[in-house]
Coordinates of C-alpha atoms in Angstrom, one line a residue:
Chain A
M198 CA 0.0 0.0 0.0
T199 CA 1.3 3.5 -0.8
V200 CA 1.6 5.8 2.2
P201 CA -0.3 9.0 1.4
Q202 CA 1.5 12.3 1.7
A203 CA 1.2 13.9 5.2
D204 CA -1.1 16.7 4.1
T205 CA -3.2 14.4 2.0
L206 CA -3.5 12.0 4.9
R207 CA -4.5 14.8 7.2
A208 CA -7.2 16.0 4.8
R209 CA -8.5 12.5 4.5
I210 CA -8.6 12.0 8.2
V211 CA -10.4 15.3 8.7
G212 CA -12.9 14.3 6.0
I213 CA -13.5 11.0 7.7
V214 CA -13.9 12.6 11.1
L215 CA -16.5 15.1 9.8
H216 CA -18.4 12.5 7.9
S217 CA -18.5 10.1 10.8
A218 CA -19.9 12.7 13.3
E219 CA -23.5 12.3 14.2
G220 CA -24.0 16.0 14.8
D221 CA -23.6 18.7 12.3
L222 CA -19.9 19.2 12.8
S223 CA -17.9 21.5 10.4
E224 CA -14.2 21.9 9.7
A225 CA -14.5 25.4 11.2
D226 CA -15.9 23.9 14.5
L227 CA -13.0 21.5 14.6
A228 CA -10.4 24.3 13.9
A229 CA -12.0 26.5 16.6
A230 CA -11.7 23.6 19.1
G231 CA -7.9 23.4 18.3
W232 CA -8.6 20.2 16.2
S233 CA -9.6 18.5 19.5
L234 CA -12.3 15.9 19.2
S235 CA -13.3 16.1 22.8
G236 CA -13.5 19.9 22.3
V237 CA -16.4 19.3 19.9
S238 CA -18.0 16.5 22.1
Y239 CA -17.2 13.9 19.5
S240 CA -19.5 11.0 20.6
S241 CA -18.5 7.3 21.1
L242 CA -20.8 6.3 18.2
S243 CA -19.0 8.9 16.0
Y244 CA -15.6 7.4 17.1
I245 CA -16.7 3.9 16.1
R246 CA -17.8 5.1 12.7
M247 CA -14.6 7.1 12.3
I248 CA -12.3 4.2 13.3
D249 CA -14.2 1.8 11.0
A250 CA -13.8 4.1 8.1
V251 CA -10.1 4.7 8.7
E252 CA -9.5 0.9 9.0
N253 CA -11.6 0.1 5.9
E254 CA -10.2 2.9 3.8
L255 CA -6.5 2.8 4.8
G256 CA -6.2 -0.9 5.8
V257 CA -4.8 -0.3 9.3
Y258 CA -6.0 -1.6 12.7
L259 CA -6.5 1.0 15.4
D260 CA -7.2 0.2 19.0
P261 CA -8.5 3.3 20.8
E262 CA -7.8 1.7 24.2
E263 CA -4.1 1.7 23.4
E264 CA -2.6 5.2 23.4
S265 CA -6.1 6.5 23.9
E266 CA -4.9 10.1 24.3
R267 CA -3.7 10.1 20.6
F268 CA -7.4 9.7 19.5
E269 CA -8.3 13.0 21.1
T270 CA -6.9 15.2 18.4
I271 CA -6.7 15.2 14.6
E272 CA -2.9 15.4 14.8
G273 CA -2.8 12.4 17.2
I274 CA -4.9 10.3 14.8
V275 CA -2.9 11.3 11.8
G276 CA 0.4 10.5 13.6
L277 CA -1.0 7.1 14.7
V278 CA -2.3 6.2 11.2
N279 CA 1.0 7.3 9.7
E280 CA 2.9 4.9 12.0
H281 CA 0.6 2.0 11.2
L282 CA 0.9 2.7 7.5
G283 CA 4.6 2.7 7.9
E284 CA 4.4 -0.7 9.7
T285 CA 2.1 -2.1 7.0
T286 CA 4.3 -1.0 4.1
G287 CA 7.7 -1.3 5.9
A288 CA 8.2 2.4 4.9
Chain B
M140 CA -26.3 -15.7 49.7
L141 CA -24.9 -14.6 46.3
G142 CA -21.4 -14.9 47.6
D143 CA -22.0 -18.6 48.7
L144 CA -23.8 -19.5 45.4
I145 CA -21.0 -18.0 43.3
T146 CA -18.3 -19.7 45.4
T147 CA -20.0 -23.1 44.9
A148 CA -20.3 -22.5 41.1
L149 CA -16.6 -21.5 40.9
R150 CA -15.4 -24.5 42.8
E151 CA -17.4 -26.8 40.6
H152 CA -15.5 -26.0 37.4
G153 CA -11.9 -26.1 38.6
D154 CA -9.3 -25.6 35.9
R155 CA -11.6 -24.6 33.1
L156 CA -11.1 -21.1 31.7
A157 CA -13.5 -18.7 33.5
V158 CA -12.8 -15.2 32.4
A159 CA -10.4 -13.4 30.1
D160 CA -9.7 -9.9 28.9
S161 CA -7.0 -8.8 26.4
R162 CA -4.3 -9.2 29.0
T163 CA -5.4 -11.6 31.7
T164 CA -6.9 -15.0 31.9
Y165 CA -8.3 -16.8 35.0
T166 CA -9.5 -20.3 35.5
Y167 CA -12.4 -21.0 37.7
R168 CA -10.0 -22.1 40.4
E169 CA -8.0 -18.9 40.1
L170 CA -11.1 -16.8 40.1
E171 CA -12.4 -18.5 43.2
Q172 CA -9.0 -18.0 45.0
L173 CA -8.5 -14.4 43.8
S174 CA -12.1 -13.3 44.8
S175 CA -11.5 -14.9 48.2
Y176 CA -8.2 -13.1 48.6
T177 CA -9.8 -9.9 47.5
A178 CA -12.6 -10.2 50.0
R179 CA -10.1 -10.6 52.8
E180 CA -8.0 -7.8 51.4
L181 CA -11.0 -5.5 51.3
A182 CA -11.9 -6.5 54.9
T183 CA -8.5 -5.1 56.1
R184 CA -9.3 -1.8 54.5
L185 CA -12.8 -1.4 56.0
P186 CA -13.9 -0.6 59.5
A187 CA -14.5 -3.8 61.5
D188 CA -18.1 -2.8 62.3
A189 CA -18.8 -1.6 58.8
G190 CA -21.7 -4.0 58.1
R191 CA -23.1 -3.9 54.6
L192 CA -20.8 -1.4 53.0
R193 CA -22.1 0.3 49.9
V194 CA -19.4 0.2 47.2
G195 CA -19.7 1.8 43.8
L196 CA -18.0 -0.2 41.1
R197 CA -17.2 2.1 38.2
A198 CA -14.8 0.6 35.7
G199 CA -14.6 -0.8 32.2
N200 CA -14.8 -4.5 31.5
S201 CA -11.9 -6.5 32.7
A202 CA -11.0 -9.7 34.5
A203 CA -10.2 -7.5 37.5
Y204 CA -13.7 -6.1 37.5
V205 CA -15.1 -9.6 37.8
V206 CA -12.7 -10.4 40.7
L207 CA -13.7 -7.2 42.5
Y208 CA -17.4 -7.8 42.0
L209 CA -17.2 -11.3 43.3
G210 CA -14.8 -10.2 46.1
L211 CA -17.2 -7.5 47.2
L212 CA -20.1 -10.0 47.4
R213 CA -18.0 -12.4 49.3
A214 CA -16.9 -9.7 51.7
G215 CA -20.6 -8.9 52.5
C216 CA -20.5 -5.6 50.7
V217 CA -23.2 -4.4 48.4
P218 CA -21.8 -3.5 45.0
F219 CA -23.5 -0.6 43.2
L220 CA -22.7 -1.0 39.5
L221 CA -22.1 2.3 37.9
D222 CA -21.6 3.1 34.2
K223 CA -17.9 3.6 33.6
A224 CA -18.8 6.9 31.8
T225 CA -20.3 8.4 35.0
G226 CA -18.6 11.7 35.6
P227 CA -16.9 12.7 38.9
Q228 CA -19.7 15.1 39.9
E229 CA -22.4 12.6 38.9
T230 CA -20.7 9.9 40.9
L231 CA -20.6 12.3 43.9
D232 CA -24.3 13.0 43.5
I233 CA -25.1 9.3 43.3
A234 CA -22.9 8.7 46.4
D235 CA -24.9 11.3 48.3
D236 CA -28.3 10.1 47.0
C237 CA -27.6 6.4 47.7
G238 CA -25.3 6.7 50.7
L239 CA -22.2 5.1 49.1
D240 CA -19.2 4.5 51.3
L241 CA -16.6 3.6 48.8
L242 CA -15.8 3.7 45.1
V243 CA -13.8 1.2 43.1
H244 CA -12.6 2.8 39.9
E245 CA -9.8 2.9 37.4
A246 CA -6.7 4.8 38.5
G247 CA -6.8 8.5 37.8
A248 CA -10.1 8.1 36.0
G249 CA -12.4 10.8 37.2
T250 CA -11.8 10.5 40.9
P251 CA -14.8 12.4 42.5
P252 CA -13.8 15.5 44.4
G253 CA -13.5 15.2 48.2
T254 CA -12.9 11.4 48.2
E255 CA -10.1 9.9 50.2
S256 CA -7.8 7.3 48.7
R257 CA -7.8 3.9 50.3
G258 CA -5.1 2.4 48.0
A259 CA -5.6 -0.1 45.2
V260 CA -7.1 -3.6 44.9
R261 CA -6.3 -5.8 41.9
G262 CA -5.1 -2.8 40.0
L263 CA -8.3 -0.7 40.6
S264 CA -8.3 2.3 42.9
L265 CA -10.4 2.4 46.1
S266 CA -11.7 5.8 47.3
A267 CA -13.8 6.6 50.3
F268 CA -16.6 9.1 50.2
T269 CA -17.3 11.6 52.9
R270 CA -20.9 12.8 53.2
T271 CA -21.5 16.1 51.6
E272 CA -22.7 18.8 53.9
G273 CA -26.5 19.2 53.5
A274 CA -26.9 15.9 51.7
A275 CA -30.2 14.1 52.3
E276 CA -30.4 11.4 54.9
R277 CA -28.8 8.2 53.8
P278 CA -31.6 5.8 52.7
E279 CA -31.9 2.4 54.4
L280 CA -31.0 -0.6 52.2
H281 CA -33.7 -3.3 52.1
E282 CA -32.7 -6.2 54.2
T283 CA -32.5 -8.6 51.2
T284 CA -30.5 -6.3 49.0
E285 CA -27.2 -7.7 47.7
V286 CA -26.6 -5.8 44.4
C287 CA -27.8 -2.4 43.2
R288 CA -27.9 -1.2 39.6
F289 CA -29.0 2.1 38.0
T290 CA -31.6 3.0 35.4
S291 CA -32.0 6.5 33.9
G292 CA -34.9 8.1 35.6
S293 CA -37.1 10.9 34.2
T294 CA -36.7 13.2 37.2
G295 CA -33.2 14.5 36.8
R296 CA -31.3 11.7 38.5
P297 CA -30.7 8.0 38.0
N298 CA -33.0 5.6 39.9
C299 CA -31.1 3.0 41.9
I300 CA -32.7 -0.4 41.8
E301 CA -32.2 -2.8 44.8
F302 CA -31.9 -6.5 43.9
S303 CA -32.0 -9.4 46.3
G304 CA -29.4 -12.1 45.9
H305 CA -32.3 -14.4 45.0
A306 CA -33.4 -12.2 42.1
V307 CA -29.8 -11.8 40.7
H308 CA -29.3 -15.6 40.9
R309 CA -32.7 -16.4 39.3
A310 CA -32.0 -14.0 36.4
A311 CA -28.8 -16.0 35.7
V312 CA -30.4 -19.4 36.2
N313 CA -33.4 -18.6 34.0
W314 CA -31.1 -17.2 31.2
V315 CA -29.0 -20.3 31.3
D316 CA -32.0 -22.6 31.2
G317 CA -34.0 -20.6 28.7
T318 CA -31.2 -20.0 26.2
G319 CA -29.4 -23.4 26.5
L320 CA -26.1 -21.9 27.8
T321 CA -23.7 -24.7 28.5
G322 CA -20.1 -25.2 29.8
E323 CA -19.0 -25.5 26.2
D324 CA -20.0 -22.0 25.4
R325 CA -17.5 -19.2 25.0
I326 CA -19.1 -15.8 25.4
V327 CA -17.5 -12.6 24.0
C328 CA -19.2 -9.7 25.7
F329 CA -18.6 -6.1 24.6
A330 CA -21.5 -4.7 26.6
S331 CA -20.5 -3.0 29.8
L332 CA -20.9 -5.3 32.8
S333 CA -22.9 -2.6 34.6
N334 CA -25.5 -2.7 31.9
G335 CA -28.5 -5.1 32.1
L336 CA -27.5 -6.8 28.8
A337 CA -24.2 -8.0 30.1
F338 CA -25.2 -8.3 33.7
N339 CA -28.0 -10.7 32.9
T340 CA -26.5 -12.6 30.0
S341 CA -22.9 -12.9 31.0
L342 CA -21.7 -11.8 34.4
L343 CA -23.1 -14.6 36.6
A344 CA -24.9 -16.6 33.9
A345 CA -21.5 -17.6 32.3
F346 CA -20.2 -19.0 35.6
L347 CA -23.1 -21.3 36.5
P348 CA -22.6 -23.9 33.8
G349 CA -18.8 -23.3 33.6
A350 CA -18.8 -21.3 30.3
Q351 CA -15.9 -19.0 29.3
L352 CA -16.4 -15.2 29.6
H353 CA -14.2 -13.1 27.3
L354 CA -14.6 -9.4 28.0
G355 CA -14.2 -6.8 25.3
H356 CA -13.3 -3.3 26.6
G357 CA -13.8 0.1 25.1
L358 CA -15.3 0.9 21.7
P359 CA -16.6 -2.1 19.9
T360 CA -15.0 -1.4 16.5
S361 CA -15.3 -4.1 13.9
G362 CA -11.5 -4.7 13.8
K363 CA -11.5 -5.2 17.6
V364 CA -14.6 -7.5 17.6
V365 CA -13.3 -9.7 14.8
R366 CA -10.0 -10.1 16.6
G367 CA -11.8 -10.9 19.9
L368 CA -14.0 -13.5 18.2
D369 CA -11.0 -15.1 16.4
Q370 CA -8.9 -15.4 19.5
S371 CA -11.7 -16.8 21.7
E372 CA -13.4 -19.0 19.1
A373 CA -16.6 -17.5 20.6
T374 CA -19.9 -19.3 20.4
R375 CA -21.9 -16.3 21.7
L376 CA -21.4 -12.6 21.0
V377 CA -23.1 -10.0 23.2
G378 CA -23.1 -6.3 22.2
F379 CA -25.1 -3.2 21.5
P380 CA -26.4 -2.4 18.1
A381 CA -23.4 -0.2 17.4
L382 CA -21.3 -3.3 17.4
F383 CA -23.4 -5.0 14.7
E384 CA -23.6 -1.8 12.7
S385 CA -19.8 -1.7 12.8
L386 CA -19.4 -5.3 11.6
V387 CA -21.9 -4.7 8.8
R388 CA -19.9 -1.5 7.7
R389 CA -16.8 -3.7 7.5
G390 CA -18.7 -5.9 5.0
T391 CA -16.9 -8.8 3.4
G392 CA -13.9 -10.5 4.9
L393 CA -15.4 -11.0 8.4
G394 CA -13.4 -13.7 10.0
G395 CA -13.8 -15.2 13.5
F396 CA -17.4 -16.4 13.0
Q397 CA -16.7 -20.1 12.4
H398 CA -17.8 -21.1 15.9
L399 CA -20.4 -18.5 16.6
R400 CA -23.9 -19.8 17.0
M401 CA -25.7 -16.9 18.8
A402 CA -25.4 -13.1 18.5
I403 CA -27.3 -11.1 21.1
S404 CA -28.1 -7.4 20.6
S405 CA -30.0 -5.2 22.9
A406 CA -30.5 -1.9 24.7
A407 CA -31.7 -0.1 21.6
P408 CA -33.5 -1.3 18.5
L409 CA -31.3 -2.9 15.8
S410 CA -32.4 -1.9 12.4
P411 CA -33.9 -4.8 10.3
E412 CA -31.4 -4.0 7.5
V413 CA -28.4 -4.3 9.8
K414 CA -29.8 -7.5 11.4
A415 CA -30.4 -9.1 8.0
R416 CA -27.0 -8.1 6.6
F417 CA -25.2 -9.4 9.6
T418 CA -26.9 -12.8 9.2
E419 CA -26.1 -12.7 5.5
L420 CA -22.4 -12.0 6.2
T421 CA -22.0 -14.5 9.0
G422 CA -24.8 -17.0 8.8
V423 CA -25.6 -16.2 12.4
P424 CA -29.1 -14.9 13.3
V425 CA -29.2 -11.9 15.7
Q426 CA -31.2 -12.5 18.9
N427 CA -32.9 -9.3 20.2
Y428 CA -32.6 -9.5 23.9
Y429 CA -35.6 -8.0 25.7
G430 CA -35.3 -7.2 29.4
A431 CA -36.2 -4.4 31.8
A432 CA -33.7 -3.0 34.2
E433 CA -36.3 -3.4 37.0
A434 CA -37.3 -7.0 36.1
G435 CA -34.2 -8.7 34.5
P436 CA -34.1 -10.7 31.3
L437 CA -37.6 -11.5 30.0
T438 CA -37.8 -13.3 26.6
F439 CA -35.9 -15.5 24.2
A440 CA -36.6 -16.5 20.6
T441 CA -35.5 -20.0 19.9
D442 CA -35.4 -19.2 16.2
P443 CA -35.0 -15.5 15.7
L444 CA -35.3 -15.8 11.9
T445 CA -38.9 -17.1 12.1
D446 CA -40.1 -15.7 15.5
P447 CA -42.7 -13.0 14.9
G448 CA -41.3 -10.9 17.9
L449 CA -38.8 -11.0 20.6
G450 CA -39.5 -14.5 21.7
Q451 CA -41.3 -16.4 24.4
P452 CA -41.0 -15.6 28.1
L453 CA -37.9 -17.0 29.8
P454 CA -38.5 -19.5 32.6
G455 CA -40.0 -17.7 35.7
V456 CA -41.3 -14.9 33.5
S457 CA -45.0 -14.0 32.9
L458 CA -46.0 -11.3 30.3
R459 CA -49.1 -9.4 29.7
A460 CA -49.7 -7.2 26.7
G461 CA -52.2 -6.6 23.9
T462 CA -53.9 -9.5 22.2
G463 CA -52.8 -8.8 18.6
A464 CA -51.8 -6.3 15.9
G465 CA -53.8 -3.1 16.3
Q466 CA -54.7 -4.1 19.9
E467 CA -51.4 -3.3 21.6
D468 CA -51.3 -2.5 25.3
V469 CA -48.8 -1.7 27.9
V470 CA -46.4 -4.6 28.4
E471 CA -46.5 -5.8 32.0
V472 CA -44.0 -8.3 33.3
R473 CA -43.5 -10.4 36.4
S474 CA -40.3 -12.4 36.9
E475 CA -38.2 -14.1 39.5
S476 CA -35.6 -11.5 38.9
M477 CA -37.6 -8.4 39.9
G478 CA -35.9 -5.5 41.6
T479 CA -37.2 -4.9 45.1
R480 CA -37.6 -1.1 45.0
Y481 CA -35.7 2.1 44.1
L482 CA -33.3 2.9 46.9
N483 CA -33.4 6.7 46.2
V484 CA -37.0 7.2 45.2
A485 CA -39.3 5.9 47.8
G486 CA -42.5 4.3 46.5
L487 CA -41.9 4.9 42.8
L488 CA -41.2 1.2 41.8
E489 CA -44.2 0.1 44.0
S490 CA -46.4 2.6 42.1
R491 CA -45.4 1.1 38.8
T492 CA -46.2 -2.4 40.0
T493 CA -49.7 -3.9 39.9
A494 CA -51.5 -5.4 42.9
D495 CA -50.7 -8.9 41.5
G496 CA -47.0 -8.1 41.1
Y497 CA -46.6 -7.1 37.5
Y498 CA -44.2 -4.3 36.6
R499 CA -45.7 -1.9 34.1
T500 CA -42.9 -1.2 31.6
S501 CA -42.8 1.8 29.3
D502 CA -43.3 -0.4 26.2
L503 CA -46.4 -1.1 24.2
G504 CA -46.9 -4.4 22.4
Y505 CA -48.9 -7.5 21.9
L506 CA -48.4 -11.3 22.1
D507 CA -48.3 -13.3 18.9
G508 CA -48.5 -17.0 19.7
G509 CA -46.9 -16.1 23.0
S510 CA -44.0 -14.2 21.4
L511 CA -43.8 -10.5 22.4
V512 CA -44.1 -8.0 19.6
L513 CA -43.2 -4.4 20.6
T514 CA -44.9 -1.6 18.8
G515 CA -43.9 1.6 20.7
R516 CA -43.4 3.3 24.0
T517 CA -45.6 5.0 26.5
S518 CA -42.9 7.5 27.4
Q519 CA -40.4 9.6 25.5
V520 CA -37.3 7.7 26.8
I521 CA -34.2 8.9 24.9
N522 CA -32.1 5.9 23.8
V523 CA -28.8 6.7 22.0
G524 CA -26.7 3.7 21.1
G525 CA -28.2 1.6 23.9
R526 CA -27.8 4.2 26.6
K527 CA -30.9 5.7 28.0
I528 CA -30.7 9.3 28.8
D529 CA -32.9 11.4 31.1
A530 CA -33.8 14.6 29.2
V531 CA -34.6 16.4 32.4
E532 CA -31.1 15.8 33.8
V533 CA -29.4 17.1 30.7
A534 CA -31.7 20.1 30.3
E535 CA -31.0 21.1 33.9
A536 CA -27.3 20.9 33.3
L537 CA -27.6 23.0 30.1
R538 CA -29.6 25.7 31.9
G539 CA -26.6 26.2 34.2
A540 CA -24.4 27.1 31.3
E541 CA -23.5 30.8 30.7
G542 CA -25.8 32.4 28.1
V543 CA -28.4 29.6 28.2
E544 CA -31.7 30.9 29.4
D545 CA -33.7 27.7 28.9
A546 CA -33.2 24.3 27.3
V547 CA -35.2 21.3 26.0
V548 CA -33.5 18.0 25.3
L549 CA -34.9 15.5 22.8
E550 CA -34.0 12.5 20.7
V551 CA -33.4 13.4 17.1
T552 CA -32.3 11.5 14.0
D553 CA -28.8 12.2 12.8
R554 CA -27.6 12.2 9.2
H555 CA -26.6 8.5 9.5
G556 CA -30.2 7.7 10.3
G557 CA -29.4 6.9 13.9
A558 CA -30.7 8.3 17.2
A559 CA -28.7 11.3 18.5
L560 CA -29.1 13.6 21.5
G561 CA -30.3 17.0 20.5
A562 CA -31.0 20.2 22.5
V563 CA -32.7 23.4 21.7
L564 CA -31.4 26.3 23.7
A565 CA -33.0 29.6 24.4
G566 CA -30.3 32.3 24.2
D567 CA -28.7 35.0 22.1
S568 CA -27.9 34.0 18.5
S569 CA -24.2 34.7 19.2
L570 CA -24.1 32.0 21.9
D571 CA -20.9 29.9 21.4
L572 CA -22.1 26.3 21.4
A573 CA -18.8 25.1 22.8
V574 CA -19.8 26.8 26.1
P575 CA -22.9 24.7 26.9
R576 CA -21.2 21.6 25.6
R577 CA -18.2 22.1 27.9
H578 CA -20.5 22.9 30.8
V579 CA -22.4 19.6 30.5
A580 CA -19.3 17.6 29.8
G581 CA -17.9 18.9 33.1
R582 CA -20.9 17.6 35.0
L583 CA -22.4 14.6 33.2
A584 CA -21.1 11.5 31.4
A585 CA -19.8 12.1 27.8
H586 CA -22.9 10.4 26.2
K587 CA -25.1 12.9 27.9
V588 CA -23.5 15.9 26.0
P589 CA -25.9 16.8 23.2
T590 CA -24.3 16.4 19.8
M591 CA -26.9 18.5 17.9
L592 CA -27.7 22.0 19.2
R593 CA -30.0 24.7 18.0
V594 CA -30.3 28.2 19.4
V595 CA -33.6 30.1 19.5
P596 CA -34.6 33.4 21.2
Q597 CA -37.3 31.5 23.1
I598 CA -38.4 27.9 23.4
P599 CA -41.7 27.6 21.5
R600 CA -44.5 26.4 23.7
G601 CA -48.1 25.4 23.3
S602 CA -51.1 26.9 25.1
S603 CA -50.5 24.7 28.0
G604 CA -47.0 26.1 28.4
K605 CA -45.4 22.8 27.5
P606 CA -42.6 22.9 24.9
S607 CA -43.9 22.4 21.4
M608 CA -42.0 19.2 20.6
A609 CA -43.1 18.9 17.0
E610 CA -41.8 22.3 16.3
L611 CA -38.6 21.6 18.2
R612 CA -38.1 18.3 16.3
G613 CA -38.6 20.2 13.1
M614 CA -35.5 22.2 13.8
F615 CA -33.4 19.1 13.2
E616 CA -33.7 18.2 9.6
P617 CA -31.9 14.9 9.0
I618 CA -30.2 14.1 5.8
K619 CA -30.2 10.4 6.0
E620 CA -27.3 8.3 4.9
K621 CA -26.9 4.6 4.8
A622 CA -25.0 3.0 7.7

């Protein structure tokens, strides 16, 4: 699997996070909350949808109980996915 | 009583695997010994004349949780099973309301203010409550009470249900007998052990016939569930609808289902599409568990694919409902696993129970050949992802936020077609929605923070003064998407 460029991956993760939200979350809301998911009260159902989508689209396995604090921000998720993608591809 | 019954069951199954989480595995012999050590260890931390101490157990699923639960029972304490998501202030309010003495919780996780550390037991922290000044008088426990569980009320606080040891034991025995659970079964349970679904189908029920209980912890994402099933070679899967929705989203390539013969979903309606697709993908029918927090597990469908409803009453259960389609009535239930009363709301459970001992549920339905078919509800209970939420409690919290003059909380449909928690706030149009969200998040569990908010100058009300719910619902226009 090809590892997406960092900015592409970030945009993709942001898109997945917004699409998975059960509320009417916008990118501006996320930015205003410092890209923190707890800052926008991201629900557990939204998290499940988001992790499913990341796993299905990017072919990685994420366990939110491991390193749970990294799931609290967009940067944390992007970093985590990047590491997993590196492991998957040996990059 | 429960402590003795559990000890007997554990001793019967020796070196068989009893309980496992992602890191720890205990045989029945180990579980018996560890719960006995834990009971003794707890005794050294408690006052000698403590009597029936009230101990809140607020933690995620783990083998240690099971050891603590059994240890508390064997020590003569009364465990109060709290949702892991219960916030620090909510925990404190419950402690005042129900007279809790101690709390067992995960280290560092939302320690309630003003509690005193009593060290750790089996990796979980023990904190002691001190009575808050001005708190109401501590309610007396019923003499038969051995376990307490909570249900969302409709008055702004959770109702605490007292259960006798006999009721808890009969719930497990009747589930085992009624569903054919055997010592060869391997249960993977992703529902929280404090929830009725797991409490009644897994926590004690697994140990009576000597089955294996594999505990899932945290969010039930499809990747995690598939791994759990694969590793345990599970025969039964227990989880909320979100788990099944997640597996269906994953679609093809679902491994780990070779040994599975029963999938049990509950706590919120599972959509027929998800149910059918899950069976299509795995070959396993989904059993819709029906139970009431106040009455335990109630029905079981031997063949969920052909059963017209939620199944026949379990052993020890009697049901009353309407006589057929179009003639639905309030579902009334009587079981051997009934709660005794609400500890913190005197007389309420009694007022919901008929003279001949039937509990009047909030469900409407009818019996079709003895199988219970649900058609609706008598009250507007908010149920999001299997968690029931008291609109009054959330609205009260919202009204305390800066800039919020009034609030109405309601169940709305989100853009994925699922239930979500919505709130309409009265306030200035410039109100920063992060403020009320933060305010509620600081007071209540995360799932009680509304995800969809609307701001209006004034809450629309009808001539009676009640909020105009139709108008309020109209403010949330869902754009449905497929799951």
